[in-house]
Short mmCIF file of C-alpha atoms in Angstrom, two decimals:
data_model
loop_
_atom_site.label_atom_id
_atom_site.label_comp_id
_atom_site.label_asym_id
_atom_site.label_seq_id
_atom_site.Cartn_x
_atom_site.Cartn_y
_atom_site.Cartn_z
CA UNK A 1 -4.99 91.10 -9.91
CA UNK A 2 -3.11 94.68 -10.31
CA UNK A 3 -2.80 94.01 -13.77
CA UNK A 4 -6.27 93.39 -13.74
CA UNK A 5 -7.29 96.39 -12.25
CA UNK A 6 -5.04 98.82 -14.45
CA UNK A 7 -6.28 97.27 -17.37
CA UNK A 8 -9.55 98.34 -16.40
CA UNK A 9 -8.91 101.57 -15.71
CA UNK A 10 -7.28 102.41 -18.88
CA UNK A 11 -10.05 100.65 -21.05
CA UNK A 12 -12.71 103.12 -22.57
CA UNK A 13 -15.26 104.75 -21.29
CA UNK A 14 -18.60 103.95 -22.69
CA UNK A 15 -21.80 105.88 -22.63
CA UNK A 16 -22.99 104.58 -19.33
CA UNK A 17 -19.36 104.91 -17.73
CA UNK A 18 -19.73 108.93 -19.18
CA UNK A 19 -23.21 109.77 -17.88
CA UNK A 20 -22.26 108.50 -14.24
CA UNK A 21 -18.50 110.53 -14.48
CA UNK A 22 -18.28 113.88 -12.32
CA UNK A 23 -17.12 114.54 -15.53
CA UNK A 24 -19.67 114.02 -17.57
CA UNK A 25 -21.05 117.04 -19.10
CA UNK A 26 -16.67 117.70 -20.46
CA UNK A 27 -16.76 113.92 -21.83
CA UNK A 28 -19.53 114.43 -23.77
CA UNK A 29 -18.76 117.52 -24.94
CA UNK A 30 -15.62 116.05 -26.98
CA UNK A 31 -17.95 112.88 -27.85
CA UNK A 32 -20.16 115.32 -29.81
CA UNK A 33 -17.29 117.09 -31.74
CA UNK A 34 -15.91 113.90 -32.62
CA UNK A 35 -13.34 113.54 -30.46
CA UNK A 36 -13.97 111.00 -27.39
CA UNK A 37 -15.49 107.64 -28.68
CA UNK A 38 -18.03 106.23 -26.14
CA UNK A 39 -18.88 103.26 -28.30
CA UNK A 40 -17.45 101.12 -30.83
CA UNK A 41 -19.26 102.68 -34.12
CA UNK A 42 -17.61 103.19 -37.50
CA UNK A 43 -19.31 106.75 -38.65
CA UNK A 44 -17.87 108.23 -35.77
CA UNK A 45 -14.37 107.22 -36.68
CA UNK A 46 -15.02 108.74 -40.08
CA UNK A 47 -16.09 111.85 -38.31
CA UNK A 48 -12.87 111.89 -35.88
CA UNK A 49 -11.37 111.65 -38.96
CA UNK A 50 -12.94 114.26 -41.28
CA UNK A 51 -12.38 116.48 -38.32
CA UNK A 52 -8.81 116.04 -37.85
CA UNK A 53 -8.67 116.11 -41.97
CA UNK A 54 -10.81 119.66 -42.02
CA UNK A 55 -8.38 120.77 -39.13
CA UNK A 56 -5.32 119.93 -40.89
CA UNK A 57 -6.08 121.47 -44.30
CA UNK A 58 -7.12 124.80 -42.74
CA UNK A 59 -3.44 124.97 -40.85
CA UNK A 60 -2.24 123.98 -44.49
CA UNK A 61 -4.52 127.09 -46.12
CA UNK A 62 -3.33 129.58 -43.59
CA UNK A 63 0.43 129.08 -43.99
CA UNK A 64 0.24 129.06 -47.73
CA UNK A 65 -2.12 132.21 -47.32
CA UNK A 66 0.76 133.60 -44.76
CA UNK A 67 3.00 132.96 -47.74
CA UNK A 68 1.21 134.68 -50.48
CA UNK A 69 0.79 137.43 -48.79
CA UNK A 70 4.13 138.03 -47.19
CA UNK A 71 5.03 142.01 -47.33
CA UNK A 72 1.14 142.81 -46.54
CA UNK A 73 1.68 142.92 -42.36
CA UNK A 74 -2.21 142.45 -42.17
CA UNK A 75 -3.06 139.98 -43.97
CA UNK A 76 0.36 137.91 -42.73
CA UNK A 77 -0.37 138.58 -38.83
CA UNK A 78 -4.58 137.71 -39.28
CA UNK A 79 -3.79 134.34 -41.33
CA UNK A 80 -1.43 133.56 -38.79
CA UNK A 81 -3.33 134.06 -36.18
CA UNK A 82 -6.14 131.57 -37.13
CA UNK A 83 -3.29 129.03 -38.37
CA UNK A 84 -1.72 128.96 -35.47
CA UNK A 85 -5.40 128.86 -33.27
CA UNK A 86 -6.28 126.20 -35.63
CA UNK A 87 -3.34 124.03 -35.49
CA UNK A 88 -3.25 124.01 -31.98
CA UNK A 89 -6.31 122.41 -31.81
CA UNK A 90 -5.81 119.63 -34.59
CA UNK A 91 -2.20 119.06 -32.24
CA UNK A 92 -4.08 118.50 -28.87
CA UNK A 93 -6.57 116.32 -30.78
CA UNK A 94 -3.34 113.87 -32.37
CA UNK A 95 -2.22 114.18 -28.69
CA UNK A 96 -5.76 113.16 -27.60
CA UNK A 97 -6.22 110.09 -29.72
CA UNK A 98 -2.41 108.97 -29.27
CA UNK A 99 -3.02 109.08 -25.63
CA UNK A 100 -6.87 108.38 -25.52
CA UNK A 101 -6.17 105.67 -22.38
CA UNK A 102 -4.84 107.91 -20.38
CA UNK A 103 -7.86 110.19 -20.54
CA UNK A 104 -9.83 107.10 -19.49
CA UNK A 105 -7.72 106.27 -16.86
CA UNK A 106 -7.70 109.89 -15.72
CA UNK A 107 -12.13 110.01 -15.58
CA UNK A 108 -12.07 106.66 -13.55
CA UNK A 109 -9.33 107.89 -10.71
CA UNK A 110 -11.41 110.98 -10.49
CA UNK A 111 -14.52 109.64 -10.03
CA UNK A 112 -12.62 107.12 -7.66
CA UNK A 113 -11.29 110.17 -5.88
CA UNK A 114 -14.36 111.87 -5.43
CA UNK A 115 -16.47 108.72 -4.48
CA UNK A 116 -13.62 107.62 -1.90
CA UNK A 117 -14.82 111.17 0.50
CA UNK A 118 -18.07 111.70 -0.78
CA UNK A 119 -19.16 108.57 2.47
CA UNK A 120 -17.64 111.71 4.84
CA UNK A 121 -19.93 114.53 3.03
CA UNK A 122 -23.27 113.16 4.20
CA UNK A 123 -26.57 115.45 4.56
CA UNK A 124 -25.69 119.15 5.58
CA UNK A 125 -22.47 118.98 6.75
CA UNK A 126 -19.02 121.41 5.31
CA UNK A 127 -17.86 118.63 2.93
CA UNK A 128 -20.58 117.83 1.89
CA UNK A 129 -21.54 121.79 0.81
CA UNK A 130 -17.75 122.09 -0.63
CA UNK A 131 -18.58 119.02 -2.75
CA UNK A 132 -21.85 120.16 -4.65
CA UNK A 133 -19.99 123.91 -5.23
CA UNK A 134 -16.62 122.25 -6.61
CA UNK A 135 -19.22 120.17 -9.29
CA UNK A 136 -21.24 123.53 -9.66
CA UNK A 137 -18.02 125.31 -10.56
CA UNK A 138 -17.40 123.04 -12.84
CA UNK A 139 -20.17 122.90 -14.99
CA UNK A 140 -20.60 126.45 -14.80
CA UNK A 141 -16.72 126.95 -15.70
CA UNK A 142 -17.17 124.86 -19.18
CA UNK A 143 -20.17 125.98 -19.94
CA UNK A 144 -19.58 129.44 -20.09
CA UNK A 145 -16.18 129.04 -21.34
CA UNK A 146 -17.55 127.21 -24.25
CA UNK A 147 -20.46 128.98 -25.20
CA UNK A 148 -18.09 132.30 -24.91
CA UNK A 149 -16.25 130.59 -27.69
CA UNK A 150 -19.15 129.55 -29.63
CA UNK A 151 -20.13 132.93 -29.70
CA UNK A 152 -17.28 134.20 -31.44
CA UNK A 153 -18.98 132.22 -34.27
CA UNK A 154 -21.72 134.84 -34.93
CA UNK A 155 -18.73 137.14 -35.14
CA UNK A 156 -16.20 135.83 -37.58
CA UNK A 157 -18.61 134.01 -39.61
CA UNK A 158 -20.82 136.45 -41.30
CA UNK A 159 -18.73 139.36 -41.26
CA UNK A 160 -17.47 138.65 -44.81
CA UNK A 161 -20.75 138.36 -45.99
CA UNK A 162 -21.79 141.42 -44.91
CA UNK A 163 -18.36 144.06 -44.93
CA UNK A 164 -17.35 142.52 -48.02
CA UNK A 165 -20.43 141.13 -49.79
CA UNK A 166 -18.67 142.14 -53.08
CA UNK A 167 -15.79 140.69 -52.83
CA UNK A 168 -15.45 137.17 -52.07
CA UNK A 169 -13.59 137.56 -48.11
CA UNK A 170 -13.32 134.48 -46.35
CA UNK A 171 -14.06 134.26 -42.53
CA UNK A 172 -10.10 133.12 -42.15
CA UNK A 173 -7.10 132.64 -44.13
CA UNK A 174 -7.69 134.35 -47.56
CA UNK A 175 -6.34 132.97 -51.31
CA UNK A 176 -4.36 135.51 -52.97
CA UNK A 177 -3.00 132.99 -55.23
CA UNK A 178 -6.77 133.17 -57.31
CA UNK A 179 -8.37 135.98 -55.40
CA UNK A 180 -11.14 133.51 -53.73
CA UNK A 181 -12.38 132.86 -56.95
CA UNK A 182 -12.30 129.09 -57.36
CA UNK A 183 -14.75 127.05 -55.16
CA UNK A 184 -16.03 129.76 -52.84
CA UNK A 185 -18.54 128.21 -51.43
CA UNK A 186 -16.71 125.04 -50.26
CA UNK A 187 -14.06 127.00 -48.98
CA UNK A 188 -16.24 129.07 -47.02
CA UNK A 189 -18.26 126.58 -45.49
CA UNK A 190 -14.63 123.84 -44.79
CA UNK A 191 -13.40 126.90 -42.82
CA UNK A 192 -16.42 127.68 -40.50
CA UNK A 193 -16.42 123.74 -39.89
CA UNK A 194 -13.07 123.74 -39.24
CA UNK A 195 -12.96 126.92 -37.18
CA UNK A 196 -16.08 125.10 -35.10
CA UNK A 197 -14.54 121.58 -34.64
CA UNK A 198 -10.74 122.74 -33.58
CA UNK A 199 -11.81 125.87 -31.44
CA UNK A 200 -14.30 123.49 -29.38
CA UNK A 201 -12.10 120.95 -29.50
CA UNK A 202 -9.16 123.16 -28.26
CA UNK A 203 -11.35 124.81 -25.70
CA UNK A 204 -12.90 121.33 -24.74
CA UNK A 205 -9.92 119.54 -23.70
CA UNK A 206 -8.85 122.75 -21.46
CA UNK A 207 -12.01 122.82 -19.85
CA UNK A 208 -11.53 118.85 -18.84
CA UNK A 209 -8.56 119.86 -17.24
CA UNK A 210 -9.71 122.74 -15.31
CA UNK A 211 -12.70 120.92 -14.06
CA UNK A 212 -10.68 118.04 -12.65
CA UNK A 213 -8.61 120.59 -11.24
CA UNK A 214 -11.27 122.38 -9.43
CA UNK A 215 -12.48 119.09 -8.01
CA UNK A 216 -9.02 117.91 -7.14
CA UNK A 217 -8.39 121.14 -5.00
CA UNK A 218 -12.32 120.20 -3.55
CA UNK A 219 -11.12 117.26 -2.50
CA UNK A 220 -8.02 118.25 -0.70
CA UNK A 221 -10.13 121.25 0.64
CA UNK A 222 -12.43 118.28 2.65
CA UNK A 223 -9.48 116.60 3.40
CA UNK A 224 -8.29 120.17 5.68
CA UNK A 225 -11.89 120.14 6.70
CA UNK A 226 -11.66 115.92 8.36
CA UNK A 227 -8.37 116.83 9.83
CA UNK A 228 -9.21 120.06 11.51
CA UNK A 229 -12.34 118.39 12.77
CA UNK A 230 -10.18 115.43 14.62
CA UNK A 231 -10.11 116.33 18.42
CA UNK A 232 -9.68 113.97 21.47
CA UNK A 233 -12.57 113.75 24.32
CA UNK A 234 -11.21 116.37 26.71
CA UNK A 235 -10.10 115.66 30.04
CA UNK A 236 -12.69 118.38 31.84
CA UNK A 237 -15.51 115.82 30.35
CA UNK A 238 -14.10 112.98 32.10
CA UNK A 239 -14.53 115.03 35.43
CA UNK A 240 -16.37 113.21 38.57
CA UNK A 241 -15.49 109.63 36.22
CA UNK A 242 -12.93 107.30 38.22
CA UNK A 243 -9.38 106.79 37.33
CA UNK A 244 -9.79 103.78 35.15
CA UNK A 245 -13.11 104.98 33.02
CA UNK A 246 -11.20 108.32 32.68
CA UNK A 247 -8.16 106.10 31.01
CA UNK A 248 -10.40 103.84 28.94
CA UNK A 249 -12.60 106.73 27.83
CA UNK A 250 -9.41 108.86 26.50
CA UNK A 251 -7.39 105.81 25.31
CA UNK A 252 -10.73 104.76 23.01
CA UNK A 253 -10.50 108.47 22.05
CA UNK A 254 -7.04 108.55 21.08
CA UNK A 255 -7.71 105.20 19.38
CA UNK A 256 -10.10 106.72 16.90
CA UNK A 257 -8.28 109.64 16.27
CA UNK A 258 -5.35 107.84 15.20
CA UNK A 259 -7.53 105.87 12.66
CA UNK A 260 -9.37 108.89 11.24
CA UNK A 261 -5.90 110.40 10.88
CA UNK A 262 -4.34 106.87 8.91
CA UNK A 263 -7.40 107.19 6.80
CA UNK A 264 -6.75 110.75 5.70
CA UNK A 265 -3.36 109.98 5.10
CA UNK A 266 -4.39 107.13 3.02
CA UNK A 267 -6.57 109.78 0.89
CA UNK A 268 -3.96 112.59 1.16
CA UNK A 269 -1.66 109.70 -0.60
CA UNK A 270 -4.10 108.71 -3.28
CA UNK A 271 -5.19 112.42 -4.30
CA UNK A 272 -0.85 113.30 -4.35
CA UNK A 273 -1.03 110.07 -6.90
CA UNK A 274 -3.74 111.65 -8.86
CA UNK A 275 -2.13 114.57 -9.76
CA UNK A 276 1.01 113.05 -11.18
CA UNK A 277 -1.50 111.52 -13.66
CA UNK A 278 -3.27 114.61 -14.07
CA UNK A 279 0.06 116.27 -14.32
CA UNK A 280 1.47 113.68 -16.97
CA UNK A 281 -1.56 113.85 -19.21
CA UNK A 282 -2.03 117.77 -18.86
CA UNK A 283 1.56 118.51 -19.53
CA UNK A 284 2.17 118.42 -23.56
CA UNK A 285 -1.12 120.10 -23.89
CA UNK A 286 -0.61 122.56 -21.39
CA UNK A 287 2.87 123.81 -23.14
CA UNK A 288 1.15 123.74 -26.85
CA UNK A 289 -1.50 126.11 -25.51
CA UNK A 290 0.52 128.48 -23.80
CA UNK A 291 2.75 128.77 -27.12
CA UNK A 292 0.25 129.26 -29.32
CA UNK A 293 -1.73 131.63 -26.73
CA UNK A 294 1.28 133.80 -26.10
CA UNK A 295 1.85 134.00 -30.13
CA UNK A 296 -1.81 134.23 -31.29
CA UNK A 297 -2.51 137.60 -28.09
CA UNK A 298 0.84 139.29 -29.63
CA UNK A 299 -0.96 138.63 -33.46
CA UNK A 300 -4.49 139.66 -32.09
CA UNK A 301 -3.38 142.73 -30.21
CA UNK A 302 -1.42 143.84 -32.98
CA UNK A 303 -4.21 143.09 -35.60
CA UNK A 304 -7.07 145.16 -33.60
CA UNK A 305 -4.54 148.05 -32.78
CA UNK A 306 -2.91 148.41 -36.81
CA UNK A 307 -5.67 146.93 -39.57
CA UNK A 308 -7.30 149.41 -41.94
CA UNK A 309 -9.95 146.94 -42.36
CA UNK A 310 -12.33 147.53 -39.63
CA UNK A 311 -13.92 144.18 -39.68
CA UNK A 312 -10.67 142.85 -39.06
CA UNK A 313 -10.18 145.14 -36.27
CA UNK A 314 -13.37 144.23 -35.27
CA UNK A 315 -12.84 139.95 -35.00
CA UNK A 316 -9.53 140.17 -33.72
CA UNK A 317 -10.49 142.60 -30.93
CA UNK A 318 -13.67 140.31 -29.51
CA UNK A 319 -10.67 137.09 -30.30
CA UNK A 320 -8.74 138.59 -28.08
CA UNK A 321 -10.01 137.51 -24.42
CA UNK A 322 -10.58 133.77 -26.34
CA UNK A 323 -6.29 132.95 -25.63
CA UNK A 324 -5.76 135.16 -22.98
CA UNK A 325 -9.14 132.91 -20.99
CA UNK A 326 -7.41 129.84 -22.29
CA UNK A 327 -4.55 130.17 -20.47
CA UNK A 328 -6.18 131.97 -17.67
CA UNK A 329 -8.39 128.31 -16.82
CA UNK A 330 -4.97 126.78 -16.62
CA UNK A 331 -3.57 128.78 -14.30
CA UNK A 332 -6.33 129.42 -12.34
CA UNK A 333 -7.06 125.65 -11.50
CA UNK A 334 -3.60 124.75 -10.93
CA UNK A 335 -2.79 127.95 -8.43
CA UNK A 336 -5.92 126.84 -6.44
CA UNK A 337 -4.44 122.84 -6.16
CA UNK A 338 -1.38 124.47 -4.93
CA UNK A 339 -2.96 126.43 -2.19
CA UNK A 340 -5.67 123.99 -1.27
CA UNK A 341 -2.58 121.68 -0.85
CA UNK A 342 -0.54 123.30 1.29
CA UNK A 343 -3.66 124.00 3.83
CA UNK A 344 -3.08 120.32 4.22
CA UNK A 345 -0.40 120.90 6.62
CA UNK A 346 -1.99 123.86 8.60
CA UNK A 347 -5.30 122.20 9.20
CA UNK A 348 -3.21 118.72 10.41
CA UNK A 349 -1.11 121.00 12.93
CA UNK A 350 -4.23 122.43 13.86
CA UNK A 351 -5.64 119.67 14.91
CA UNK A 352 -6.46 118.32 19.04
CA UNK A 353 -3.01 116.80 19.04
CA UNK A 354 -1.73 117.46 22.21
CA UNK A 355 -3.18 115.06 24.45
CA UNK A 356 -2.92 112.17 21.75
CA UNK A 357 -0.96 109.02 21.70
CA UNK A 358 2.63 109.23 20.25
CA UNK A 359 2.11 107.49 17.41
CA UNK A 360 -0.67 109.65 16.57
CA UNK A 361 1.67 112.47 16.70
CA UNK A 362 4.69 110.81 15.03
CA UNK A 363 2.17 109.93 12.19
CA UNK A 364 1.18 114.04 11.80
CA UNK A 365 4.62 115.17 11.36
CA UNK A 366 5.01 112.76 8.75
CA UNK A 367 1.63 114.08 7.04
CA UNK A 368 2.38 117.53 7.53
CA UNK A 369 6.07 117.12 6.59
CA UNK A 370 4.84 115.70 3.33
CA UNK A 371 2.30 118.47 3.19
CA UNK A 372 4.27 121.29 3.35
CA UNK A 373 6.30 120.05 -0.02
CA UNK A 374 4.80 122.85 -2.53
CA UNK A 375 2.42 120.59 -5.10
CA UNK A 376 2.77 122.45 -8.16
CA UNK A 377 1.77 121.37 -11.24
CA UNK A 378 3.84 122.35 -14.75
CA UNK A 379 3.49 122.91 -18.14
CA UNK A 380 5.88 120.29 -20.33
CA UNK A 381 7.38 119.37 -17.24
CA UNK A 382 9.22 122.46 -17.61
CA UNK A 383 6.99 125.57 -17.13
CA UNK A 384 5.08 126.00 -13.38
CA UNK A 385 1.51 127.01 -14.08
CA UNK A 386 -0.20 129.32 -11.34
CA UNK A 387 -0.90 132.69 -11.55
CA UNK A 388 2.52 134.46 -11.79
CA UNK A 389 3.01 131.83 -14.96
CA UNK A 390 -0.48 134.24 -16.11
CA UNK A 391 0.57 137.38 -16.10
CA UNK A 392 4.38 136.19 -17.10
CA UNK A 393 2.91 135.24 -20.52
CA UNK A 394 0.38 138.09 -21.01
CA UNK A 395 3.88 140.14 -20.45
CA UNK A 396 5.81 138.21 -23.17
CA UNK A 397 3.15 138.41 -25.82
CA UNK A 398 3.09 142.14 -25.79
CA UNK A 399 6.71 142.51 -25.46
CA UNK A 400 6.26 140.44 -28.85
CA UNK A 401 3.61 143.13 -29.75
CA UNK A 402 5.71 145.51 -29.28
CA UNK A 403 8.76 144.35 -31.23
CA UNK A 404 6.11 143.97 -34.13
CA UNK A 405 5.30 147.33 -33.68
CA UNK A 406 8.66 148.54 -34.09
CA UNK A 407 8.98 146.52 -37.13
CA UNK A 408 5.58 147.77 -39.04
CA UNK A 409 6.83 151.25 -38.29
CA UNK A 410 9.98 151.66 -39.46
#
């Protein structure tokens, strides 16, 4: 019957299954670039694969352009820059389609998650209000995250057209090896689809992560909220009662708190199981991003601060906040798990606990015992992601700056 179960949480998600996920609009959002098959249709394969063939060749053009044009700091650093952007997105999508299961399985245990408290946020009540703002925050998190990126399109794309209509730029990685002369056109239009597919692909997959994040710290957020809200009928009510309906009435009270409290630690035991699978499947992409965001600020920075070529100057300073907000939804998300978490354990010791049964209370420590265990989720395994882990890389990519710096001047 487990085996049952797990098999059907790891089997994909179809249409249906994505319209009724809290995660919908990020699911469908990496169906459209060709990423997360919803149904079982050959073109779309070919278009996964055309994608991941588009994303891979531009990586390819960028080094050899890198290569070419070694000795020329500027044109090195900017084809860098967009190899390194656009190999980190054809990397999370290998990593995406290798592991494509565990995506699945990580939707369904949300929307598991979410359903399992949503019977406690009923009509106007706290959790119910800290329910619909976790989804709003959300949707409003990817969307404007992604249509920032998409904007940098209407930057980087026609720029060469119009700076250098006379001399054959491309938006990215140049050819010195035949001066942009052969197949122009192609080239030109394989690197804005490229450029498209990886950067929304790239900024796609972060955005799933953050918004399961943001609901995962909603849900432990209601789960302060239930155990604050536990209290036993007080004695002064039971004033005027006899001895034995006084007794029965706080005994039946007791009674109920103890099962409200088993059932949040129940919950409390499921969402802690969640995030090792959210932590598992976030991991390797969380450590390729904050490479490549830590090398592409340092190429960026440097880029907008030394090119002569003020169109250059000009896409690398509006890229700039792109890496820098990549790694910022990251740590963001994960630093408000973290605290959300360890509320846990105030709001259980805040609870009406004093005049409640002793298993009731030996049943608290153990919650807030367990609560008080920092949940902290990491990069690779290796790297904790919160807010310090922020401004630690923003630090290392200009001390990289810097030592570039040093180098182009002497």
């Amino acid at each position: 019957m487990r085996t049952g179960q797990r098999d059907q949480t790891y089997s994909p998600l179809s249409w249906a299954d994505s319209g009724r996920s809290v995660l919908s609009l990020n699911i469908r959002h990496l169906w459209l670039f060709g990423l997360w098959p919803l149904h079982d249709f050959w073109p779309f394969y070919l278009y996964t694969a055309c994608g991941l063939l588009l994303g891979f060749w531009n990586v390819v053009e960028g080094a050899l352009a890198a290569y070419f044009s070694w000795g020329d700091m500027d044109d090195t650093t900017l084809a860098l820059l967009t190899a390194i952007t656009q190999g980190c997105g054809a990397l999370k999508m290998v990593v995406f389609l290798y592991t494509r299961r565990h995506f699945s399985a990580l939707v369904r245990r949300l929307d598991a998650l979410v359903s399992l408290q949503s019977e406690v946020c009923g009509g106007g009540s706290v959790p119910a209000a800290i329910l619909r703002a976790s989804r709003r925050r959300a949707k409003r998190t990817t969307l404007g995250t992604l249509l920032f990126m998409l904007s940098q399109c209407f930057v980087w794309y026609p720029i060469p057209l119009v700076a250098h209509a006379e001399e054959r730029r491309l938006p990215f990685a140049q050819h010195p090896w035949d001066g942009n002369r052969h197949h122009y056109a192609l080239s030109y239009f394989a690197q804005c689809a490229a450029g498209l597919l990886m950067t929304q692909i790239s900024f796609g997959v972060d955005c799933l992560f953050a918004s399961a994040m943001i609901l995962v710290a909603a849900q432990l957020q209601i789960l302060t909220v239930r155990l604050k809200e536990m209290a036993v009928v007080s004695r002064t009510l039971c004033k005027g009662k006899t001895a034995y309906f006084e007794e029965d009435l706080l005994t039946r009270s007791t009674d109920q708190m103890y099962n409200s409290l088993r059932i949040c630690i129940e919950d409390h035991q499921k969402i802690l199981r969640f995030v090792t699978h959210l932590q598992n499947t976030m991991s390797p992409m969380a450590i390729m991003q904050f490479g490549a965001s830590v090398l592409v600020i340092c190429f960026a920075l440097f880029q907008a601060t030394y090119s002569k070529d003020f169109s250059s100057a000009l896409k690398c300073t509006s890229f700039l906040p792109v890496p820098c907000t990549q790694v910022y939804l990251y740590c963001w998300a994960a630093n408000e798990v973290t605290i959300q978490a360890e509320a846990v354990s105030l709001a259980a010791y805040s609870s009406s606990w004093v005049e409640t049964s002793p298993r009731f209370k030996l049943s608290l420590r153990i919650l807030i015992s367990r609560a008080q265990k920092p949940l902290i989720l990491t990069a690779g395994h290796l790297y904790r992601i919160d807010k310090e882990a922020f401004l630690s890389l923003v630090n290392a990519s200009y001390s990289y700056y810097a030592l570039l710096s040093q180098t182009t001047n002497k």
